Short mmCIF file of C-alpha atoms and ligand atoms in Angstrom, two decimals:
data_model
loop_
_atom_site.label_atom_id
_atom_site.label_comp_id
_atom_site.label_asym_id
_atom_site.label_seq_id
_atom_site.Cartn_x
_atom_site.Cartn_y
_atom_site.Cartn_z
CA MET A 1120 0.00 0.00 0.00
CA ARG A 1121 1.29 3.49 -0.87
CA ARG A 1122 2.57 5.43 2.16
CA ILE A 1123 1.68 9.12 2.33
CA SER A 1124 2.36 12.04 4.70
CA ILE A 1125 0.80 15.50 4.74
CA PHE A 1126 2.67 18.42 6.29
CA GLY A 1127 0.27 21.27 7.03
CA ALA A 1128 -2.72 18.89 6.91
CA THR A 1129 -4.97 21.29 8.86
CA GLY A 1130 -4.58 24.12 6.34
CA SER A 1131 -6.43 24.85 3.14
CA VAL A 1132 -4.19 22.81 0.81
CA GLY A 1133 -3.57 20.10 3.41
CA ALA A 1134 -7.28 19.60 4.08
CA ASN A 1135 -7.90 19.28 0.33
CA GLY A 1136 -5.21 16.59 0.29
CA VAL A 1137 -6.85 14.78 3.21
CA ASP A 1138 -10.19 15.05 1.40
CA LEU A 1139 -8.74 13.33 -1.68
CA ILE A 1140 -7.23 10.52 0.40
CA ARG A 1141 -10.52 10.05 2.23
CA ARG A 1142 -12.54 9.94 -1.02
CA ALA A 1143 -10.09 7.39 -2.46
CA GLY A 1144 -10.94 5.05 0.42
CA GLY A 1145 -8.90 6.48 3.31
CA PRO A 1146 -7.05 3.80 5.27
CA ALA A 1147 -8.26 1.12 2.85
CA ALA A 1148 -6.41 2.82 -0.02
CA TYR A 1149 -3.41 4.57 1.56
CA HIS A 1150 -1.19 4.01 4.57
CA THR A 1151 -0.96 7.42 6.25
CA VAL A 1152 2.40 7.86 7.94
CA ALA A 1153 2.31 11.40 9.35
CA LEU A 1154 -0.15 14.28 9.47
CA THR A 1155 1.08 17.60 10.84
CA GLY A 1156 -0.58 20.84 11.85
CA GLY A 1157 -0.12 23.93 13.96
CA ARG A 1158 -2.76 25.28 16.33
CA ASN A 1159 -5.82 23.47 15.04
CA ILE A 1160 -5.50 20.43 17.29
CA ALA A 1161 -9.12 19.26 17.04
CA ARG A 1162 -8.93 19.16 13.24
CA LEU A 1163 -5.54 17.43 13.26
CA ALA A 1164 -6.75 14.73 15.67
CA ARG A 1165 -9.94 14.17 13.68
CA MET A 1166 -7.96 13.74 10.45
CA ALA A 1167 -5.41 11.43 12.08
CA ARG A 1168 -8.16 9.22 13.51
CA ASP A 1169 -10.04 9.09 10.18
CA LEU A 1170 -6.96 8.14 8.16
CA ARG A 1171 -5.48 5.99 10.99
CA ALA A 1172 -2.18 7.83 10.75
CA GLU A 1173 0.94 6.45 12.45
CA ILE A 1174 1.65 9.84 14.01
CA ALA A 1175 0.15 13.32 14.34
CA VAL A 1176 2.49 16.24 14.99
CA THR A 1177 1.76 19.81 16.03
CA ALA A 1178 4.44 22.44 15.44
CA HIS A 1179 3.79 23.88 18.91
CA PRO A 1180 5.29 22.03 21.93
CA GLU A 1181 2.84 23.66 24.36
CA LEU A 1182 -0.04 21.93 22.54
CA LEU A 1183 1.30 18.39 22.98
CA ASP A 1184 -0.95 17.51 25.94
CA GLU A 1185 -4.02 18.75 24.11
CA LEU A 1186 -3.07 16.62 21.07
CA ARG A 1187 -2.43 13.56 23.26
CA ASP A 1188 -5.87 13.98 24.87
CA ALA A 1189 -7.57 14.39 21.51
CA LEU A 1190 -5.92 11.19 20.23
CA SER A 1191 -6.36 9.08 23.33
CA GLY A 1192 -7.48 5.53 22.58
CA SER A 1193 -6.93 5.97 18.82
CA GLY A 1194 -3.54 4.25 18.57
CA VAL A 1195 -2.15 7.35 16.78
CA GLU A 1196 1.14 8.61 18.26
CA ALA A 1197 1.33 12.29 19.22
CA ALA A 1198 4.39 14.54 19.00
CA ALA A 1199 5.15 18.27 18.99
CA GLY A 1200 7.76 20.84 18.05
CA PRO A 1201 10.19 21.52 15.21
CA GLN A 1202 12.32 18.42 15.83
CA ALA A 1203 9.19 16.23 15.87
CA LEU A 1204 8.33 17.62 12.41
CA ILE A 1205 11.77 16.61 11.16
CA ASP A 1206 11.46 13.15 12.77
CA ALA A 1207 8.09 12.71 11.06
CA ALA A 1208 9.62 13.71 7.71
CA GLN A 1209 12.30 11.05 8.24
CA ARG A 1210 9.70 8.27 8.43
CA PRO A 1211 9.70 6.45 5.09
CA ALA A 1212 6.84 7.62 2.86
CA ASP A 1213 6.29 7.31 -0.88
CA TRP A 1214 4.45 10.61 -1.30
CA VAL A 1215 4.66 13.71 0.89
CA LEU A 1216 2.47 16.80 0.51
CA SER A 1217 4.42 19.91 1.58
CA ALA A 1218 1.62 22.30 2.59
CA ILE A 1219 2.95 24.16 5.62
CA VAL A 1220 2.70 27.92 5.08
CA GLY A 1221 5.87 30.02 5.04
CA ALA A 1222 9.59 29.28 5.38
CA ALA A 1223 8.65 26.86 8.21
CA GLY A 1224 7.95 24.35 5.43
CA LEU A 1225 11.55 24.33 4.20
CA VAL A 1226 13.22 21.93 6.66
CA PRO A 1227 10.46 19.27 6.66
CA GLY A 1228 10.43 19.40 2.83
CA LEU A 1229 14.22 19.02 2.58
CA THR A 1230 14.08 16.14 5.06
CA ALA A 1231 11.40 14.33 3.05
CA LEU A 1232 13.47 14.81 -0.12
CA ALA A 1233 16.50 13.27 1.58
CA GLN A 1234 14.42 10.10 2.12
CA GLY A 1235 13.78 9.86 -1.64
CA SER A 1236 10.04 10.51 -1.38
CA ILE A 1237 7.96 12.20 -4.06
CA LEU A 1238 7.52 15.71 -2.70
CA ALA A 1239 4.27 17.32 -3.86
CA LEU A 1240 5.23 20.93 -3.26
CA ALA A 1241 2.63 23.54 -2.40
CA ASN A 1242 5.06 25.40 -0.15
CA LYS A 1243 6.43 27.83 -2.74
CA GLU A 1244 8.41 29.62 -0.03
CA SER A 1245 10.94 26.72 0.02
CA LEU A 1246 11.73 27.13 -3.67
CA VAL A 1247 11.92 30.92 -3.43
CA CYS A 1248 14.32 30.91 -0.49
CA ALA A 1249 16.31 27.76 -1.24
CA GLY A 1250 15.58 26.42 -4.74
CA PRO A 1251 19.11 25.06 -5.30
CA LEU A 1252 19.05 23.22 -1.94
CA LEU A 1253 15.82 21.45 -2.88
CA ARG A 1254 17.17 20.49 -6.29
CA HIS A 1255 20.41 19.15 -4.81
CA ALA A 1256 18.55 17.17 -2.13
CA ALA A 1257 16.32 15.60 -4.79
CA GLN A 1258 19.27 14.75 -7.03
CA ALA A 1259 21.22 13.21 -4.16
CA SER A 1260 18.44 10.85 -3.08
CA GLY A 1261 16.67 10.31 -6.41
CA ALA A 1262 13.55 12.03 -5.09
CA THR A 1263 11.02 13.74 -7.36
CA ILE A 1264 9.52 17.18 -6.78
CA LEU A 1265 6.08 17.74 -8.29
CA PRO A 1266 4.41 21.15 -8.38
CA VAL A 1267 1.14 21.66 -6.51
CA ASP A 1268 0.76 25.40 -7.01
CA SER A 1269 -1.99 25.44 -9.64
CA GLU A 1270 -0.04 27.61 -12.10
CA HIS A 1271 3.06 25.42 -11.88
CA SER A 1272 1.05 22.22 -12.11
CA ALA A 1273 -0.51 23.78 -15.22
CA ILE A 1274 2.93 24.55 -16.73
CA PHE A 1275 4.13 21.04 -15.84
CA GLN A 1276 1.10 19.51 -17.55
CA ALA A 1277 1.24 21.82 -20.58
CA LEU A 1278 4.95 21.08 -21.04
CA GLY A 1279 4.35 17.34 -21.15
CA GLN A 1280 7.35 15.70 -22.77
CA ASP A 1281 8.44 18.91 -24.48
CA ASN A 1282 12.02 19.94 -24.25
CA LEU A 1283 12.67 23.32 -22.55
CA GLU A 1284 14.59 24.36 -25.68
CA SER A 1285 11.31 24.43 -27.60
CA VAL A 1286 9.78 26.83 -25.05
CA LYS A 1287 9.71 30.53 -25.91
CA ASP A 1288 8.05 31.63 -22.68
CA VAL A 1289 5.44 30.73 -20.09
CA THR A 1290 2.54 32.85 -18.89
CA ILE A 1291 1.24 32.58 -15.34
CA THR A 1292 -2.22 34.00 -14.82
CA ALA A 1293 -3.33 36.05 -11.82
CA SER A 1294 -6.88 36.81 -10.76
CA GLY A 1295 -5.77 40.21 -9.46
CA GLY A 1296 -7.04 39.43 -5.95
CA ALA A 1297 -9.34 41.45 -3.74
CA PHE A 1298 -8.27 44.91 -4.92
CA ARG A 1299 -8.00 44.35 -8.65
CA ASP A 1300 -10.65 46.97 -9.41
CA TRP A 1301 -10.21 49.31 -6.43
CA PRO A 1302 -9.16 52.90 -7.15
CA LEU A 1303 -5.44 53.15 -6.30
CA GLU A 1304 -6.03 55.89 -3.73
CA ARG A 1305 -8.21 53.57 -1.61
CA LEU A 1306 -5.51 50.89 -1.20
CA ALA A 1307 -3.61 52.61 1.63
CA ALA A 1308 -6.67 52.27 3.88
CA ALA A 1309 -7.49 48.65 2.93
CA THR A 1310 -8.21 46.54 6.01
CA VAL A 1311 -7.02 43.03 6.83
CA ALA A 1312 -10.58 41.74 6.45
CA GLU A 1313 -10.92 43.33 3.01
CA ALA A 1314 -7.56 41.90 1.89
CA SER A 1315 -8.51 38.45 3.19
CA THR A 1316 -11.20 37.79 0.59
CA HIS A 1317 -10.48 36.27 -2.80
CA PRO A 1318 -12.72 36.55 -5.86
CA ASN A 1319 -12.23 32.92 -7.01
CA TRP A 1320 -10.11 30.72 -4.73
CA ALA A 1321 -10.78 29.56 -1.14
CA MET A 1322 -7.30 29.63 0.45
CA GLY A 1323 -5.50 30.30 3.72
CA GLN A 1324 -5.47 33.92 4.95
CA ARG A 1325 -1.80 34.61 4.22
CA ILE A 1326 -1.84 33.56 0.57
CA THR A 1327 -5.15 35.37 0.10
CA ILE A 1328 -3.64 38.66 1.29
CA ASP A 1329 -0.56 37.91 -0.83
CA SER A 1330 -2.93 37.60 -3.79
CA ALA A 1331 -4.32 41.07 -3.13
CA SER A 1332 -0.80 42.54 -3.00
CA MET A 1333 0.46 40.23 -5.82
CA PHE A 1334 3.30 39.10 -3.57
CA ASN A 1335 1.89 35.63 -4.21
CA LYS A 1336 2.32 36.07 -7.97
CA ALA A 1337 5.78 37.54 -7.43
CA MET A 1338 6.69 34.42 -5.43
CA GLU A 1339 5.23 32.24 -8.19
CA VAL A 1340 7.34 33.93 -10.86
CA ILE A 1341 10.49 33.10 -8.84
CA GLU A 1342 9.09 29.61 -8.15
CA ALA A 1343 8.69 29.05 -11.92
CA LYS A 1344 12.29 30.08 -12.53
CA GLU A 1345 13.52 27.71 -9.83
CA PHE A 1346 11.22 24.83 -10.67
CA PHE A 1347 11.57 24.72 -14.45
CA GLY A 1348 14.99 26.35 -14.90
CA LEU A 1349 13.50 29.15 -17.02
CA ARG A 1350 15.23 32.47 -17.63
CA PRO A 1351 13.51 35.40 -15.88
CA ASP A 1352 12.64 37.00 -19.23
CA GLN A 1353 10.73 33.82 -20.18
CA ILE A 1354 8.18 34.22 -17.37
CA ARG A 1355 5.19 36.51 -17.95
CA VAL A 1356 2.22 37.42 -15.77
CA LEU A 1357 -1.25 38.04 -17.19
CA VAL A 1358 -4.25 39.23 -15.20
CA HIS A 1359 -7.16 36.87 -15.89
CA PRO A 1360 -10.05 37.65 -13.52
CA GLU A 1361 -11.94 34.36 -14.10
CA SER A 1362 -9.01 32.08 -13.00
CA ILE A 1363 -9.91 29.44 -15.61
CA ILE A 1364 -6.64 29.41 -17.55
CA HIS A 1365 -3.94 28.73 -14.97
CA ALA A 1366 -0.88 28.95 -17.21
CA MET A 1367 0.21 28.82 -20.85
CA VAL A 1368 3.36 27.55 -22.47
CA SER A 1369 4.34 29.28 -25.73
CA HIS A 1370 6.68 27.44 -28.06
CA VAL A 1371 9.29 28.72 -30.50
CA ASP A 1372 7.07 27.60 -33.41
CA GLY A 1373 4.31 30.05 -32.44
CA GLY A 1374 2.00 27.50 -30.77
CA THR A 1375 0.69 28.09 -27.25
CA ILE A 1376 -0.67 25.34 -24.99
CA ALA A 1377 -2.94 26.50 -22.17
CA HIS A 1378 -4.10 24.55 -19.12
CA LEU A 1379 -7.71 25.25 -18.11
CA GLY A 1380 -9.83 24.13 -15.19
CA ALA A 1381 -12.16 25.26 -12.45
CA PRO A 1382 -10.32 27.05 -9.61
CA ASP A 1383 -10.16 24.03 -7.28
CA MET A 1384 -6.87 22.98 -5.69
CA ARG A 1385 -7.95 19.36 -5.67
CA HIS A 1386 -7.03 19.16 -9.35
CA ALA A 1387 -3.38 20.10 -8.83
CA ILE A 1388 -3.05 18.07 -5.60
CA GLY A 1389 -4.79 15.06 -7.17
CA TYR A 1390 -2.68 15.32 -10.32
CA ALA A 1391 0.46 15.14 -8.15
CA LEU A 1392 -1.02 12.27 -6.10
CA ASN A 1393 -1.84 10.15 -9.15
CA TRP A 1394 1.14 11.18 -11.27
CA PRO A 1395 2.26 9.86 -13.72
CA ALA A 1396 -1.23 8.39 -14.20
CA ARG A 1397 -4.47 10.36 -14.25
CA ALA A 1398 -7.53 9.35 -12.26
CA PRO A 1399 -11.00 10.87 -11.78
CA LEU A 1400 -11.03 13.77 -9.30
CA PRO A 1401 -13.92 15.53 -7.55
CA VAL A 1402 -13.48 18.70 -9.59
CA ALA A 1403 -16.33 20.48 -11.41
CA PRO A 1404 -16.14 19.97 -15.18
CA LEU A 1405 -15.28 22.99 -17.28
CA ASP A 1406 -18.33 24.56 -18.94
CA LEU A 1407 -17.01 27.25 -21.27
CA ALA A 1408 -20.42 27.89 -22.83
CA ALA A 1409 -21.81 28.72 -19.38
CA LEU A 1410 -18.82 30.99 -18.70
CA GLY A 1411 -19.35 32.76 -22.03
CA SER A 1412 -16.10 34.72 -22.07
CA LEU A 1413 -12.64 34.82 -20.57
CA THR A 1414 -10.95 38.18 -20.11
CA PHE A 1415 -7.35 39.32 -19.78
CA ARG A 1416 -5.38 42.46 -19.00
CA ALA A 1417 -1.77 43.42 -18.50
CA PRO A 1418 -0.62 43.68 -14.87
CA ASP A 1419 -0.29 47.23 -13.54
CA GLU A 1420 3.02 47.56 -11.66
CA HIS A 1421 1.91 50.75 -9.89
CA ARG A 1422 -0.88 48.77 -8.26
CA TRP A 1423 1.32 45.70 -7.72
CA PRO A 1424 4.99 46.73 -7.15
CA ALA A 1425 5.73 43.18 -5.92
CA LEU A 1426 5.98 42.07 -9.56
CA ARG A 1427 8.85 44.49 -10.20
CA LEU A 1428 10.56 43.33 -7.00
CA ALA A 1429 10.38 39.70 -8.20
CA ARG A 1430 12.29 40.63 -11.34
CA GLU A 1431 14.91 42.46 -9.29
CA VAL A 1432 15.26 39.47 -6.98
CA MET A 1433 15.78 37.10 -9.91
CA ALA A 1434 18.34 39.45 -11.44
CA ALA A 1435 20.22 39.69 -8.11
CA GLY A 1436 20.31 35.90 -7.55
CA GLY A 1437 22.22 34.44 -4.59
CA MET A 1438 20.40 34.92 -1.30
CA ALA A 1439 17.98 37.56 -2.65
CA GLY A 1440 15.14 35.01 -2.77
CA ALA A 1441 15.56 34.10 0.91
CA VAL A 1442 15.64 37.80 1.85
CA PHE A 1443 12.60 38.57 -0.32
CA ASN A 1444 10.54 35.74 1.17
CA ALA A 1445 11.43 36.52 4.79
CA ALA A 1446 10.89 40.27 4.35
CA LYS A 1447 7.54 39.56 2.71
CA GLU A 1448 6.52 37.23 5.57
CA GLN A 1449 7.50 39.85 8.16
CA ALA A 1450 5.72 42.69 6.34
CA LEU A 1451 2.62 40.50 6.10
CA ASP A 1452 2.80 39.73 9.85
CA ASP A 1453 3.02 43.47 10.49
CA PHE A 1454 0.05 44.22 8.23
CA ILE A 1455 -2.08 41.48 9.83
CA ALA A 1456 -1.16 42.78 13.31
CA GLY A 1457 -2.18 46.33 12.31
CA ARG A 1458 1.37 47.75 12.62
CA ILE A 1459 1.57 48.88 8.98
CA GLY A 1460 -0.91 49.66 6.21
CA PHE A 1461 -1.50 47.53 3.11
CA THR A 1462 0.56 49.73 0.78
CA ARG A 1463 3.53 49.81 3.20
CA MET A 1464 4.33 46.12 2.68
CA ALA A 1465 6.07 46.46 -0.70
CA PRO A 1466 8.22 49.49 0.29
CA ARG A 1467 9.34 47.67 3.46
CA VAL A 1468 10.35 44.61 1.46
CA GLU A 1469 12.18 46.81 -1.04
CA MET A 1470 14.02 48.66 1.76
CA THR A 1471 15.14 45.35 3.25
CA LEU A 1472 16.40 44.11 -0.11
CA GLN A 1473 18.36 47.33 -0.58
CA ALA A 1474 19.74 47.39 2.98
CA LEU A 1475 20.94 43.78 3.01
CA SER A 1476 22.31 44.01 -0.51
CA ALA A 1477 24.25 47.17 0.41
CA ARG A 1478 25.61 45.54 3.58
CA ALA A 1479 26.84 42.25 2.21
CA GLY A 1480 25.66 41.73 -1.38
CA PHE A 1481 23.50 38.71 -2.08
CA GLY A 1482 26.45 36.42 -2.81
CA ASP A 1483 26.13 33.08 -4.55
CA ASP A 1484 23.30 30.58 -4.58
CA PRO A 1485 22.83 28.90 -1.20
CA VAL A 1486 24.86 25.75 -0.58
CA ASP A 1487 23.67 25.01 2.93
CA LEU A 1488 20.62 25.44 5.09
CA ASP A 1489 22.38 27.48 7.82
CA THR A 1490 23.18 30.23 5.32
CA VAL A 1491 19.54 30.40 4.21
CA LEU A 1492 18.28 30.51 7.80
CA HIS A 1493 20.82 33.23 8.66
CA TRP A 1494 19.62 35.49 5.81
CA ASP A 1495 16.01 34.70 6.70
CA ARG A 1496 16.57 35.93 10.28
CA GLU A 1497 18.46 39.05 9.15
CA ALA A 1498 15.72 39.98 6.69
CA ARG A 1499 12.97 39.60 9.31
CA LYS A 1500 14.92 41.80 11.77
CA GLU A 1501 15.50 44.47 9.13
CA THR A 1502 11.85 44.51 8.02
CA ALA A 1503 10.07 44.40 11.40
CA ALA A 1504 7.95 47.50 12.02
P1 LIG B 1018 -3.02 27.65 5.60
O1 LIG B 1018 -2.69 28.85 6.41
O2 LIG B 1018 -4.45 27.36 5.29
O3 LIG B 1018 -2.41 26.35 6.30
C1 LIG B 1018 -1.08 26.30 6.71
C2 LIG B 1018 -0.75 25.00 7.38
O4 LIG B 1018 0.55 25.12 7.98
C3 LIG B 1018 -1.69 24.63 8.53
O5 LIG B 1018 -1.71 23.24 8.66
C4 LIG B 1018 -1.01 25.28 9.73
O6 LIG B 1018 -1.44 24.72 10.96
C5 LIG B 1018 0.43 24.95 9.42
N1 LIG B 1018 1.40 25.86 10.03
C6 LIG B 1018 1.27 27.20 10.21
N2 LIG B 1018 2.41 27.69 10.76
C7 LIG B 1018 3.25 26.64 10.94
C8 LIG B 1018 4.57 26.51 11.47
N3 LIG B 1018 5.27 27.56 11.92
N4 LIG B 1018 5.14 25.27 11.51
C9 LIG B 1018 4.45 24.20 11.05
N5 LIG B 1018 3.20 24.26 10.54
C10 LIG B 1018 2.61 25.47 10.47
O7 LIG B 1018 -2.16 27.77 4.26
P2 LIG B 1018 -2.53 27.31 2.79
O8 LIG B 1018 -3.03 25.90 2.82
O9 LIG B 1018 -3.32 28.34 2.13
O10 LIG B 1018 -1.09 27.34 2.09
C11 LIG B 1018 -0.11 26.38 2.40
C12 LIG B 1018 1.01 26.50 1.39
O11 LIG B 1018 0.52 26.18 0.09
C13 LIG B 1018 1.61 27.91 1.29
O12 LIG B 1018 2.97 27.80 0.99
C14 LIG B 1018 0.87 28.51 0.10
O13 LIG B 1018 1.62 29.52 -0.55
C15 LIG B 1018 0.73 27.27 -0.80
N6 LIG B 1018 -0.39 27.31 -1.72
C16 LIG B 1018 -1.67 27.43 -1.24
C17 LIG B 1018 -2.75 27.42 -2.09
C18 LIG B 1018 -4.16 27.45 -1.57
O14 LIG B 1018 -5.10 27.23 -2.35
N7 LIG B 1018 -4.39 27.68 -0.29
C19 LIG B 1018 -2.56 27.36 -3.54
C20 LIG B 1018 -1.20 27.17 -3.92
C21 LIG B 1018 -0.15 27.17 -3.04
P3 LIG B 1018 -2.74 25.28 11.79
O15 LIG B 1018 -3.71 25.79 10.77
O16 LIG B 1018 -3.22 24.02 12.50
O17 LIG B 1018 -2.23 26.32 12.72
#
């Protein structure tokens, strides 16, 4: 029986992964090794009981007793804390869904790759801050990394067997998020609640706010460079309010292959789960006649300065990705906590990039985890409001 683990099971992507496993037959179809979560202990325990997981892990040591109580009599082991997450990632598994939010997903993902597992990667932060480390870890153990971000899954599927040399460029679509049609002068006063709604996708709060600021798309552009080995000038962003086309691959011969589907993460997660085969998934069929039209517009970099920053980060190389991600995470924390306004996030990230670059330069691509974690800490300190 195939062994699976889900890191970040209690979140939006993780719960969609659990849903797919459950619909496939749960413990009758898959052996669940580890499920991990953060603060949502009741949900984690319920999932671990349902799937009869070997172990459930919360990232927070102070919640261990609560998790133990919630699992009592189930036969599921309980553990807590960062080291417990690493231990869980060391348990042999054939397929691991990396769906923790933020740079906290990096170490468990690297650990799973070292075991040779297939890593279904939703945690784009790992690729942005340490793409070369992930690639080296996969090469060393023979592990496979599959994209779960819908745009990258779409590129992966549209590429098929095609050689990268035949690719002219790729286009990643963006819905434009909550403030796509707001007058620019209103953005400074946008509230956390307003930024936490998405026109098309149901996602965790952080990525939803990152969609409104386009930091999410900026991260995805860097993710595409790291994942597919594309040049920065080969990656384009197109605003597509309906979120039906997820990405397009344009070839040197003038042909473009687009990937379409309803905005439902279970397609990309299920594609990675069943890969290289395809199997039916609980995703609404596409009804283009009912939709009537699909619309597109060029991204406006005054509204979304994060897109310009992504290009600067790719041009800088070295540790710029780790700094960008950490500064973005800190600025987002500060916005959510009410310490800075919505339009202050991008300038703070830009100031951190400039300050750290001026101090030490961004150096070469990361060769070890300690270097990445060092730059991550420095960037958070520099950005904090
Ligand atoms: P959520 O916020 O919904 O879930 C995050 C998960 O990570 C939860 O299980 C949470 O636990 C756990 N978690 C939070 N902090 C920590 C920590 N410090 N250590 C360990 N675990 C932690 O996020 P999403 O599901 O929206 O996103 C997850 C990842 O997938 C992100 O990288 C995001 O960019 C990416 N992604 C998400 C998409 C989506 O549709 N949501 C689409 C494409 C990519 P708990 O909730 O129990 O506290």
